[in-house]
Amino acid sequence: MAGWRFHVLQAALAATLCAASKLSCSDPACSDQHGLLQTVKRDHRKSVVTAQHRRQLPGLGPGLEPPDGKTIFGIIPQDDQPPSLIAQRMREAGGMAPAGYTIFIEIPMRSGDRWRLQNFMSAAQLAPVVVSAEPFSNMTSLQLSDAQELAGFCRRYEEAGGAGCLLRYAHEMNGAWYPWCQRPSEFRSTYRMLAGAIHAITARSGMVWSVNEGSGYPFSGGTYSCQQGMSCFSEVDTNGDGVFDKFDDPYAPYYPGDDVVDWVGITVYSWGLLFPFGENQLPQDNYFVNRIRGNYVGPAGDYRSTPDFYFIYCSPQGGHNKPMMLTESSALYAVGAPFGGTASNMDIKRNWWMQVFGLTACPPSSLCGGAEFPMLKGIMWFDVIKREGAAQNATVDWSVTQNTSMAQNFAQDVLNQPGGRARYMGLDELNEMRGCADDDVEDCTETKCCVSPGSTCYKKDDGWAACMASCVPGIDYSEPPQYQTPWSCEDLSEIQTCSADRVENCAETRCFISPGSTCYKKDDGWAACRSSCVPGIDVSEAPQFQSPWSCEVLSAPTVIPTLPPTTTPPVICSEDRVESCAESKCCTSSGSTCYKKDDGWATCMASCVPGIDYSEPPWYQTPWSCEVLHIPRVYVLQEGCWLGHMHDQLCSWHRLQRASTVPDTLEL
C-alpha cells in the first residue's frame, strides 16, 4: 500500500496564522509558509487587497489565476451529471479532465442548494468550483450571514484539499432577463459584501465579476429593464443624454471596484443570426472576437459603439489588467431542426470551439480567441441539453461531452492544434502545478490532493498520510517492518458537513447550516445548533431528554470586516531597488526587506551591508545605514489569539500546544 516515505520536518515554534475572520464553530490553525506576518499585501498588477491569512496555491496567483500562457479548461455540467462523470468522459475521449466546474445555486441558499453544493464539491475532484450565486429573491434582502454561509462552504472545500471557489455573483447583471439586472447600485453594494466574506473567510478563493457581452445592450423590452423615472436610470444613462440605448456603457456602471474583483467574466454564446432563434446555422465569421472587442456588425445590427471589454478590463493600458474568464459559452443546435437550417451539430460546435480555443488565425479577418486574448485564462463550456425559450422552446444541445464522437473531436481539435496542450490546462496538470502528492511516496497531509486520477489521500496517523487507490484500516504488512503501524484510513479530502439545527450533534463539526445559529453545548454527550440558548432545562424537549443545558458556546458567529462602499486605495508596497519604500515600509517581493540608506532614500532588497555599495553608480555611492523600516503592529491577546488592528489574527504555537503562558501583547 505505502512505499518509502519522505517526511518533512516542521520548524519548531513556528507561528501559525488564523483566518482574519474565522469560520463559525471552527478554529483552524493555518500555517503561512510564504511570508509570515505579512499583514495586508497587494498584488501590484491587479490591485486586489488580501488579508494576512490568504495564501496562494503553488503555481497559481491570487483568486486561483493560472500563470501567463495557461488557460483553465472547465465545464458547466447538466444538473444530473456530476463532475466526476464529465472527467471520465473526457479522459475516455482522449482529452483532459476539466480543471474547473460551475454550479448554479440561489442566494440566500435554500436547503436544496446546500445539499446540491455539498454534493457537487464532493464530486468535483478538488478542482476549482465556480459558484454562480443567483439572488432571485431580492438583492437588497441579502444579509451578511448569507455571504458568511456561502464563504463557509468554500472554506471547508479548501480545508478538504479543494483548490477553492470562484464566486460568480448575480451574473449577467447588465442584461434584462433576471430580477437583479440593470440595478447598478444594489449590485455593487451586495457584490462588495460577498467579496468581503469570501476574502476574509477563505484562504484562496476569489470573486468573478461576470457580465453578458454588450452587443444588443440595453436589451430593450426585457422584463427587468431599467426605465426612465426609476432610480437606476441616472446610473445606466452613462452619456447623460436622457436616453438609455446602445450608446450607453454596458459594463462600467456595474463594476464594483478593482479591490474586490479577482477575475472579469463574460458570457458569449452563438445563438444564430436573428431573433427568434432556433435555426441551425454556422456561427458568423469572427463572431466571438468581435463580440468581446465591440466590433460586431451583422444581421442583428451595428454595435460597434460597444466598448472593447478585453482592452478595458484585461489589458494594462485599459487600467484594470484582470484575467478574463469566458464564464458561459457554446453554440446553438436545435435538436431535430424544428425551425430549419442545414448545419449539423458537429459543424456548428467545431466552428465555435475553434473560434474560442483557436491559437491561430480565424478567417477571414481575425485571430481566434486563444490567440487574440492572452489574458483569457479560464473557459467554462455550457455542457447542457435543455429547452430554450429564446429558441422558440426548442430543445437545444449545447454540449460537447454528452456525445462520444463530439467529445473526441473536441479533444482532438483543441489539444492537438499547435500549442494546444501547452495552453489549455486540465485537472492533472493543475494538480501537478499545485503540488499534489504522488502515490505512496509523498505525505499528502497538508495538500490533501493526489496527482494520480482515482487516488485518495488517506490518513495513517498524525504523522503520515498517503495517496492510494484504496485503504484498509489496520496494519499493512507490505510496508517495511519499521513502518507497520495501523492505518486509520480517514479520507482527508472528505468535505466537512455542518450540522442542521437541533437534530444533529455539533460537538465535533462546530459549524452549522442555518445562518444565525450557534453551536451550544448541553453536556459532554450532546451539543446542538440553535438560534439561542438558556441555561437549564428546556421544557420544549421530549421528557426523556430534559437534562440541563450548560449553553457553553462551541462556536461564534463569523465577524466580517465591512468593506467601504467605494474603492479606497490600499497600501502599495514597493518594488525591489527601483522604488523608495520610505513611506510604504513594505515590499512586493516576499524575500525582501525595506532598508534605509539615508533620509532621502530607502528601498527593498534581499539584504543590506552598512556602508558604501560600490555596485551603485558613482554618483549614488553614499553610505547605507541599513536601518530596517517596517510598520509596527500591535496585537492584543483575545481568547488565545493576538488580535491586530487590521482585523488580522495570529494564533501562537503556545495555543496549538495548549501551553499556559502567552504574552498579553505582541509588537511586530
Short mmCIF file of C-alpha atoms in Angstrom, two decimals, residues 207-515:
data_model
loop_
_atom_site.label_atom_id
_atom_site.label_comp_id
_atom_site.label_asym_id
_atom_site.label_seq_id
_atom_site.Cartn_x
_atom_site.Cartn_y
_atom_site.Cartn_z
CA MET A 207 -14.55 36.69 -6.94
CA VAL A 208 -15.65 36.80 -10.59
CA TRP A 209 -17.41 39.90 -11.90
CA SER A 210 -19.36 38.39 -14.80
CA VAL A 211 -21.27 40.36 -17.45
CA ASN A 212 -23.11 39.47 -20.63
CA GLU A 213 -21.31 40.66 -23.75
CA GLY A 214 -22.63 44.11 -24.61
CA SER A 215 -23.85 43.74 -28.20
CA GLY A 216 -27.59 44.31 -28.03
CA TYR A 217 -27.41 46.35 -24.81
CA PRO A 218 -29.60 47.58 -23.18
CA PHE A 219 -31.76 44.69 -24.41
CA SER A 220 -34.82 46.94 -24.53
CA GLY A 221 -38.15 45.37 -23.72
CA GLY A 222 -36.70 42.89 -21.25
CA THR A 223 -38.74 42.10 -18.16
CA TYR A 224 -36.22 43.75 -15.84
CA SER A 225 -35.05 46.68 -17.97
CA CYS A 226 -34.31 49.95 -16.20
CA GLN A 227 -36.89 52.52 -17.29
CA GLN A 228 -36.90 56.31 -17.29
CA GLY A 229 -38.14 57.58 -13.94
CA MET A 230 -36.61 54.69 -11.98
CA SER A 231 -33.77 55.34 -9.53
CA CYS A 232 -31.40 53.26 -11.66
CA PHE A 233 -31.84 55.44 -14.75
CA SER A 234 -29.25 58.10 -13.94
CA GLU A 235 -26.65 55.35 -13.43
CA VAL A 236 -27.30 53.47 -16.67
CA ASP A 237 -27.60 56.65 -18.78
CA THR A 238 -23.83 56.92 -18.82
CA ASN A 239 -23.58 59.59 -21.52
CA GLY A 240 -26.24 61.74 -19.84
CA ASP A 241 -28.35 62.30 -22.97
CA GLY A 242 -31.59 61.27 -21.27
CA VAL A 243 -31.92 58.12 -23.38
CA PHE A 244 -30.98 54.57 -22.35
CA ASP A 245 -29.70 52.98 -25.55
CA LYS A 246 -26.77 51.23 -27.20
CA PHE A 247 -24.60 54.32 -26.85
CA ASP A 248 -24.52 53.91 -23.05
CA ASP A 249 -21.72 51.85 -21.49
CA PRO A 250 -22.93 48.28 -20.84
CA TYR A 251 -20.16 47.48 -18.35
CA ALA A 252 -18.85 50.44 -16.33
CA PRO A 253 -21.94 51.19 -14.16
CA TYR A 254 -21.81 47.67 -12.76
CA TYR A 255 -18.08 47.45 -12.00
CA PRO A 256 -17.68 47.08 -8.21
CA GLY A 257 -14.00 48.08 -7.92
CA ASP A 258 -10.56 46.62 -8.55
CA ASP A 259 -10.10 45.75 -4.88
CA VAL A 260 -12.91 43.16 -4.94
CA VAL A 261 -12.53 41.67 -8.44
CA ASP A 262 -10.16 38.74 -8.94
CA TRP A 263 -11.45 37.85 -12.42
CA VAL A 264 -13.60 39.55 -15.01
CA GLY A 265 -16.02 37.19 -16.70
CA ILE A 266 -18.12 37.43 -19.83
CA THR A 267 -20.90 35.33 -21.36
CA VAL A 268 -20.73 34.82 -25.14
CA TYR A 269 -22.97 32.35 -26.99
CA SER A 270 -23.64 31.84 -30.67
CA TRP A 271 -27.44 31.76 -30.78
CA GLY A 272 -27.81 32.23 -34.52
CA LEU A 273 -28.24 35.19 -36.82
CA LEU A 274 -31.56 36.73 -35.79
CA PHE A 275 -34.19 36.57 -33.05
CA PRO A 276 -36.32 34.47 -32.64
CA PHE A 277 -33.55 31.88 -32.59
CA GLY A 278 -33.81 28.21 -33.38
CA GLU A 279 -32.49 27.82 -36.94
CA ASN A 280 -29.39 25.65 -37.13
CA GLN A 281 -26.75 27.96 -38.63
CA LEU A 282 -22.99 28.15 -38.55
CA PRO A 283 -21.70 30.94 -36.30
CA GLN A 284 -20.82 34.17 -38.09
CA ASP A 285 -17.19 34.69 -39.03
CA ASN A 286 -15.13 36.24 -36.22
CA TYR A 287 -18.26 36.44 -34.11
CA PHE A 288 -16.57 35.51 -30.81
CA VAL A 289 -13.74 38.03 -31.01
CA ASN A 290 -15.93 40.80 -32.44
CA ARG A 291 -18.48 40.49 -29.63
CA ILE A 292 -15.81 40.89 -26.96
CA ARG A 293 -13.90 43.61 -28.82
CA GLY A 294 -17.04 45.65 -29.52
CA ASN A 295 -16.68 45.26 -33.28
CA TYR A 296 -19.89 43.39 -34.03
CA VAL A 297 -21.88 44.39 -37.10
CA GLY A 298 -24.19 41.93 -38.81
CA PRO A 299 -27.79 40.84 -39.31
CA ALA A 300 -28.61 41.70 -35.68
CA GLY A 301 -27.44 45.29 -36.10
CA ASP A 302 -24.42 47.55 -35.82
CA TYR A 303 -22.98 47.50 -32.30
CA ARG A 304 -19.57 48.98 -32.94
CA SER A 305 -20.39 51.57 -30.27
CA THR A 306 -19.91 48.82 -27.65
CA PRO A 307 -16.72 49.29 -25.59
CA ASP A 308 -13.82 46.87 -26.06
CA PHE A 309 -14.29 44.68 -22.98
CA TYR A 310 -10.91 42.98 -23.23
CA PHE A 311 -8.92 46.18 -23.70
CA ILE A 312 -10.61 48.00 -20.81
CA TYR A 313 -10.66 45.24 -18.23
CA CYS A 314 -7.85 42.85 -19.19
CA SER A 315 -5.01 44.92 -20.65
CA PRO A 316 -2.51 47.08 -18.74
CA GLN A 317 -3.45 50.03 -20.95
CA GLY A 318 -7.12 49.71 -20.00
CA GLY A 319 -6.40 50.33 -16.34
CA HIS A 320 -7.72 47.13 -14.72
CA ASN A 321 -5.48 44.34 -16.08
CA LYS A 322 -7.60 41.43 -14.81
CA PRO A 323 -7.59 37.82 -16.02
CA MET A 324 -10.62 37.04 -18.18
CA MET A 325 -12.90 34.04 -17.81
CA LEU A 326 -15.35 33.01 -20.50
CA THR A 327 -17.96 32.17 -17.88
CA GLU A 328 -20.51 30.62 -20.26
CA SER A 329 -20.21 29.71 -23.91
CA SER A 330 -21.43 27.34 -26.61
CA ALA A 331 -23.23 27.39 -29.96
CA LEU A 332 -26.90 26.59 -30.57
CA TYR A 333 -28.05 23.39 -32.19
CA ALA A 334 -31.81 22.77 -32.10
CA VAL A 335 -32.42 19.03 -31.82
CA GLY A 336 -34.44 17.80 -34.80
CA ALA A 337 -34.09 21.14 -36.63
CA PRO A 338 -37.71 22.21 -35.94
CA PHE A 339 -37.05 25.67 -37.37
CA GLY A 340 -34.86 24.68 -40.30
CA GLY A 341 -31.21 25.13 -41.03
CA THR A 342 -28.88 22.65 -42.67
CA ALA A 343 -25.80 22.94 -40.47
CA SER A 344 -25.03 19.81 -38.44
CA ASN A 345 -24.38 19.85 -34.72
CA MET A 346 -20.77 18.78 -35.32
CA ASP A 347 -20.13 21.56 -37.85
CA ILE A 348 -21.69 24.21 -35.60
CA LYS A 349 -19.77 23.13 -32.49
CA ARG A 350 -16.47 22.68 -34.33
CA ASN A 351 -16.72 26.16 -35.85
CA TRP A 352 -17.42 27.64 -32.43
CA TRP A 353 -14.82 25.82 -30.38
CA MET A 354 -12.13 26.85 -32.84
CA GLN A 355 -13.32 30.48 -32.69
CA VAL A 356 -12.97 30.26 -28.89
CA PHE A 357 -9.95 27.98 -28.35
CA GLY A 358 -8.08 28.55 -31.61
CA LEU A 359 -4.45 29.66 -31.35
CA THR A 360 -4.06 30.81 -34.96
CA ALA A 361 -5.96 32.98 -37.44
CA CYS A 362 -9.73 32.67 -37.80
CA PRO A 363 -10.72 33.58 -41.35
CA PRO A 364 -11.46 35.93 -42.86
CA SER A 365 -10.11 38.79 -40.76
CA SER A 366 -9.30 37.95 -37.15
CA LEU A 367 -7.26 35.87 -34.79
CA CYS A 368 -9.14 33.14 -32.95
CA GLY A 369 -9.93 33.66 -29.28
CA GLY A 370 -6.94 31.88 -27.79
CA ALA A 371 -4.54 33.89 -29.95
CA GLU A 372 -6.38 37.21 -29.63
CA PHE A 373 -6.77 37.11 -25.85
CA PRO A 374 -3.65 36.06 -23.91
CA MET A 375 -5.39 37.05 -20.67
CA LEU A 376 -8.22 34.59 -21.42
CA LYS A 377 -7.29 32.27 -18.54
CA GLY A 378 -10.49 30.35 -17.97
CA ILE A 379 -13.13 28.87 -20.31
CA MET A 380 -16.32 27.28 -18.96
CA TRP A 381 -18.25 25.39 -21.66
CA PHE A 382 -22.03 25.10 -21.16
CA ASP A 383 -22.43 21.31 -21.44
CA VAL A 384 -26.22 21.17 -21.18
CA ILE A 385 -29.18 19.97 -23.27
CA LYS A 386 -32.33 21.93 -22.43
CA ARG A 387 -35.41 23.71 -23.75
CA GLU A 388 -34.75 27.36 -24.54
CA GLY A 389 -37.50 29.97 -24.53
CA ALA A 390 -35.36 32.28 -26.67
CA ALA A 391 -35.20 29.48 -29.27
CA GLN A 392 -38.99 29.14 -29.51
CA ASN A 393 -38.95 26.41 -26.83
CA ALA A 394 -36.83 24.11 -28.97
CA THR A 395 -34.61 21.57 -27.23
CA VAL A 396 -31.10 22.93 -27.69
CA ASP A 397 -27.98 20.78 -27.44
CA TRP A 398 -25.16 23.00 -26.16
CA SER A 399 -22.97 20.10 -25.02
CA VAL A 400 -19.62 18.71 -26.12
CA THR A 401 -19.19 15.78 -23.70
CA GLN A 402 -22.59 14.06 -23.93
CA ASN A 403 -21.85 12.58 -27.36
CA THR A 404 -18.74 10.39 -27.66
CA SER A 405 -17.71 11.43 -31.18
CA MET A 406 -18.29 15.10 -30.30
CA ALA A 407 -16.05 14.78 -27.24
CA GLN A 408 -13.36 13.01 -29.28
CA ASN A 409 -13.36 15.68 -32.00
CA PHE A 410 -13.33 18.46 -29.42
CA ALA A 411 -10.30 16.98 -27.65
CA GLN A 412 -8.53 16.35 -30.97
CA ASP A 413 -9.10 19.85 -32.37
CA VAL A 414 -8.36 21.84 -29.22
CA LEU A 415 -5.47 19.88 -27.74
CA ASN A 416 -3.70 18.74 -30.91
CA GLN A 417 -3.57 22.15 -32.58
CA PRO A 418 -0.06 23.68 -32.39
CA GLY A 419 0.41 24.86 -28.82
CA GLY A 420 -2.91 23.41 -27.63
CA ARG A 421 -1.61 21.12 -24.91
CA ALA A 422 0.76 23.80 -23.66
CA ARG A 423 -2.01 26.43 -23.41
CA TYR A 424 -5.05 24.54 -22.14
CA MET A 425 -4.80 23.09 -18.67
CA GLY A 426 -6.76 20.15 -17.33
CA LEU A 427 -7.02 18.75 -13.83
CA ASP A 428 -3.90 16.57 -13.98
CA GLU A 429 -1.65 19.49 -14.90
CA LEU A 430 -3.30 21.69 -12.29
CA ASN A 431 -2.70 19.06 -9.61
CA GLU A 432 0.96 18.78 -10.59
CA MET A 433 1.29 22.56 -10.50
CA ARG A 434 -0.28 22.94 -7.07
CA GLY A 435 1.96 20.29 -5.54
CA CYS A 436 -0.45 17.40 -5.06
CA ALA A 437 1.17 14.21 -3.80
CA ASP A 438 2.38 11.25 -5.85
CA ASP A 439 1.01 7.87 -4.85
CA ASP A 440 2.63 6.21 -1.82
CA VAL A 441 5.83 8.26 -1.80
CA GLU A 442 4.71 11.69 -0.55
CA ASP A 443 2.85 12.85 2.52
CA CYS A 444 -0.49 14.36 1.48
CA THR A 445 -1.47 15.58 4.97
CA GLU A 446 -1.17 19.23 4.01
CA THR A 447 -2.34 19.31 0.37
CA LYS A 448 -4.95 16.51 0.76
CA CYS A 449 -4.82 16.07 -3.02
CA CYS A 450 -3.27 13.48 -5.32
CA VAL A 451 -1.63 13.64 -8.73
CA SER A 452 -2.97 10.28 -9.90
CA PRO A 453 -6.60 10.13 -11.05
CA GLY A 454 -8.53 7.71 -8.89
CA SER A 455 -6.32 8.11 -5.84
CA THR A 456 -7.45 9.46 -2.48
CA CYS A 457 -5.45 10.96 0.38
CA TYR A 458 -5.83 8.53 3.30
CA LYS A 459 -4.56 9.22 6.80
CA LYS A 460 -2.42 6.69 8.62
CA ASP A 461 -1.81 8.63 11.82
CA ASP A 462 -0.94 12.14 12.92
CA GLY A 463 2.45 11.83 11.24
CA TRP A 464 1.61 10.40 7.83
CA ALA A 465 -1.00 10.27 5.06
CA ALA A 466 -0.58 8.96 1.52
CA CYS A 467 -2.35 8.87 -1.84
CA MET A 468 -3.69 5.42 -2.68
CA ALA A 469 -6.43 3.83 -4.75
CA SER A 470 -7.89 2.21 -1.62
CA CYS A 471 -7.18 1.78 2.06
CA VAL A 472 -7.93 -0.99 4.57
CA PRO A 473 -7.85 0.07 8.23
CA GLY A 474 -5.18 -1.65 10.29
CA ILE A 475 -1.60 -2.71 9.63
CA ASP A 476 -0.34 -3.01 6.07
CA TYR A 477 2.15 -5.87 6.12
CA SER A 478 3.53 -4.89 2.71
CA GLU A 479 5.23 -1.91 4.34
CA PRO A 480 8.76 -2.19 5.74
CA PRO A 481 8.61 -3.52 9.33
CA GLN A 482 9.63 -0.20 10.85
CA TYR A 483 6.54 1.43 9.30
CA GLN A 484 4.00 -1.23 10.22
CA THR A 485 1.70 0.85 12.36
CA PRO A 486 -2.09 0.92 11.92
CA TRP A 487 -3.80 2.94 9.19
CA SER A 488 -6.91 4.86 10.25
CA CYS A 489 -7.86 5.25 6.55
CA GLU A 490 -9.63 8.56 7.21
CA ASP A 491 -10.32 10.28 3.87
CA LEU A 492 -8.66 13.68 4.33
CA SER A 493 -10.36 15.07 1.22
CA GLU A 494 -13.83 14.49 2.64
CA ILE A 495 -15.62 17.82 2.99
CA GLN A 496 -16.83 18.56 6.49
CA THR A 497 -20.60 18.57 6.74
CA CYS A 498 -22.10 21.13 9.08
CA SER A 499 -24.94 20.40 11.46
CA ALA A 500 -28.63 21.09 10.99
CA ASP A 501 -30.43 22.93 13.76
CA ARG A 502 -31.38 20.87 16.85
CA VAL A 503 -31.37 17.45 15.16
CA GLU A 504 -27.61 16.85 14.83
CA ASN A 505 -24.76 16.87 17.32
CA CYS A 506 -22.41 19.78 16.52
CA ALA A 507 -19.83 18.91 19.21
CA GLU A 508 -17.39 17.73 16.54
CA THR A 509 -18.32 19.77 13.47
CA ARG A 510 -18.67 23.01 15.45
CA CYS A 511 -20.32 24.59 12.45
CA PHE A 512 -23.92 25.00 11.42
CA ILE A 513 -26.02 25.12 8.29
CA SER A 514 -28.56 27.75 9.30
CA PRO A 515 -27.42 31.40 9.28
#
